[in-house]
PDB file of C-alpha atoms in Angstrom:
ATOM      1  CA  MET A   1      -4.684  -2.751  17.374  1.00 78.00           C
ATOM      2  CA  ALA A   2      -3.379  -2.049  13.866  1.00 92.00           C
ATOM      3  CA  ARG A   3      -1.842  -4.855  11.816  1.00 95.00           C
ATOM      4  CA  CYS A   4       0.958  -4.674   9.284  1.00 97.00           C
ATOM      5  CA  TRP A   5       2.751  -7.069   6.948  1.00 98.00           C
ATOM      6  CA  TYR A   6       6.133  -8.347   8.093  1.00 98.00           C
ATOM      7  CA  ALA A   7       8.596 -10.026   5.726  1.00 98.00           C
ATOM      8  CA  TYR A   8      10.332 -13.174   6.964  1.00 98.00           C
ATOM      9  CA  ASN A   9      14.141 -12.930   6.647  1.00 97.00           C
ATOM     10  CA  GLY A  10      14.397 -16.530   5.406  1.00 94.00           C
ATOM     11  CA  VAL A  11      17.188 -17.601   7.754  1.00 93.00           C
ATOM     12  CA  GLY A  12      15.914 -17.310  11.307  1.00 90.00           C
ATOM     13  CA  ASP A  13      13.329 -19.391  13.102  1.00 96.00           C
ATOM     14  CA  PRO A  14       9.895 -18.432  11.665  1.00 97.00           C
ATOM     15  CA  LEU A  15       8.477 -18.475  15.211  1.00 97.00           C
ATOM     16  CA  VAL A  16      10.899 -15.810  16.518  1.00 96.00           C
ATOM     17  CA  LEU A  17       9.926 -12.122  16.347  1.00 96.00           C
ATOM     18  CA  SER A  18      13.381 -10.926  15.266  1.00 96.00           C
ATOM     19  CA  SER A  19      13.098 -13.080  12.099  1.00 98.00           C
ATOM     20  CA  TYR A  20      10.620 -10.526  10.682  1.00 98.00           C
ATOM     21  CA  ILE A  21      10.898  -6.925   9.532  1.00 97.00           C
ATOM     22  CA  LEU A  22       8.174  -4.432   8.685  1.00 98.00           C
ATOM     23  CA  ALA A  23       7.251  -4.567   4.981  1.00 97.00           C
ATOM     24  CA  SER A  24       6.580  -1.377   3.043  1.00 95.00           C
ATOM     25  CA  ARG A  25       3.866  -3.028   0.918  1.00 95.00           C
ATOM     26  CA  VAL A  26       1.654  -6.094   0.625  1.00 95.00           C
ATOM     27  CA  PRO A  27       3.783  -9.115  -0.342  1.00 97.00           C
ATOM     28  CA  ALA A  28       3.600 -10.486  -3.905  1.00 97.00           C
ATOM     29  CA  CYS A  29       4.018 -14.076  -2.652  1.00 97.00           C
ATOM     30  CA  ILE A  30       1.075 -16.143  -1.433  1.00 97.00           C
ATOM     31  CA  ASN A  31       1.581 -19.937  -1.545  1.00 98.00           C
ATOM     32  CA  GLY A  32       4.665 -22.069  -0.964  1.00 97.00           C
ATOM     33  CA  PHE A  33       6.579 -24.175   1.526  1.00 94.00           C
ATOM     34  CA  VAL A  34       8.644 -21.368   3.123  1.00 96.00           C
ATOM     35  CA  VAL A  35       7.127 -18.537   5.163  1.00 98.00           C
ATOM     36  CA  CYS A  36       7.171 -15.334   3.121  1.00 98.00           C
ATOM     37  CA  ALA A  37       5.278 -12.871   5.337  1.00 98.00           C
ATOM     38  CA  VAL A  38       2.877 -12.586   8.264  1.00 98.00           C
ATOM     39  CA  TYR A  39       0.133 -10.062   8.991  1.00 98.00           C
ATOM     40  CA  ALA A  40       0.673  -9.246  12.664  1.00 96.00           C
ATOM     41  CA  PRO A  41      -0.227  -6.528  15.194  1.00 92.00           C
ATOM     42  CA  SER A  42       1.946  -3.581  16.190  1.00 90.00           C
ATOM     43  CA  CYS A  43       3.402  -2.004  13.002  1.00 95.00           C
ATOM     44  CA  GLY A  44       6.801  -1.442  14.623  1.00 96.00           C
ATOM     45  CA  ILE A  45      10.117  -2.528  13.062  1.00 97.00           C
ATOM     46  CA  ASN A  46       9.442  -6.107  14.272  1.00 96.00           C
ATOM     47  CA  PRO A  47       6.081  -7.583  15.284  1.00 96.00           C
ATOM     48  CA  SER A  48       5.319  -7.270  18.983  1.00 94.00           C
ATOM     49  CA  VAL A  49       3.822 -10.760  19.172  1.00 94.00           C
ATOM     50  CA  LEU A  50       3.217 -13.856  17.073  1.00 96.00           C
ATOM     51  CA  SER A  51      -0.035 -15.100  18.545  1.00 96.00           C
ATOM     52  CA  VAL A  52      -0.817 -18.757  19.076  1.00 97.00           C
ATOM     53  CA  ARG A  53      -3.116 -18.515  16.070  1.00 97.00           C
ATOM     54  CA  ILE A  54      -0.361 -17.072  13.812  1.00 97.00           C
ATOM     55  CA  ARG A  55       2.007 -19.830  15.000  1.00 98.00           C
ATOM     56  CA  TYR A  56      -0.686 -22.385  14.144  1.00 98.00           C
ATOM     57  CA  TYR A  57      -1.032 -20.832  10.667  1.00 98.00           C
ATOM     58  CA  ILE A  58       2.752 -20.996  10.154  1.00 98.00           C
ATOM     59  CA  GLY A  59       2.678 -24.702  10.962  1.00 97.00           C
ATOM     60  CA  ASN A  60      -0.243 -25.287   8.617  1.00 98.00           C
ATOM     61  CA  LEU A  61       1.478 -23.381   5.808  1.00 98.00           C
ATOM     62  CA  THR A  62       4.489 -25.689   5.959  1.00 95.00           C
ATOM     63  CA  LEU A  63       2.186 -28.729   5.759  1.00 97.00           C
ATOM     64  CA  THR A  64      -0.275 -27.559   3.110  1.00 97.00           C
ATOM     65  CA  LEU A  65       1.815 -25.046   1.056  1.00 97.00           C
ATOM     66  CA  VAL A  66      -1.271 -22.791   1.005  1.00 97.00           C
ATOM     67  CA  ALA A  67      -1.639 -19.297   2.524  1.00 98.00           C
ATOM     68  CA  GLN A  68      -3.343 -19.451   5.918  1.00 98.00           C
ATOM     69  CA  PRO A  69      -5.968 -19.632   7.187  1.00 97.00           C
ATOM     70  CA  ASP A  70      -7.133 -21.841   4.345  1.00 93.00           C
ATOM     71  CA  GLY A  71     -10.725 -21.394   3.214  1.00 90.00           C
ATOM     72  CA  THR A  72     -11.086 -17.730   4.231  1.00 87.00           C
ATOM     73  CA  THR A  73     -10.625 -14.523   2.283  1.00 90.00           C
ATOM     74  CA  LYS A  74      -8.325 -12.818   4.819  1.00 95.00           C
ATOM     75  CA  LYS A  75      -4.916 -14.497   5.043  1.00 97.00           C
ATOM     76  CA  TYR A  76      -2.415 -13.886   7.847  1.00 97.00           C
ATOM     77  CA  VAL A  77       0.501 -16.055   6.706  1.00 98.00           C
ATOM     78  CA  TYR A  78       1.857 -16.179   3.137  1.00 98.00           C
ATOM     79  CA  GLY A  79       4.344 -18.644   1.735  1.00 98.00           C
ATOM     80  CA  LYS A  80       6.797 -18.820  -1.176  1.00 97.00           C
ATOM     81  CA  ASN A  81       8.952 -21.429  -2.925  1.00 94.00           C
TER      82      ASN A  81
END
């Protein structure tokens, strides 16, 4: 399944699908304490699912302030300040 970047709206719950909207480009943010964007399957207006793994990465981002997963080249959750 194809994946696309989704921008977080900054006000909703970062674990709720409707808090994200399809991004037209790769985000410029990367590290920070607030979710900036997620790389999720579907490529519709909103993501079709936030997997358990993506939810885990969101939690780790808020604790470490580092794009997730940490220690790998491909990141699925970006943060911003």
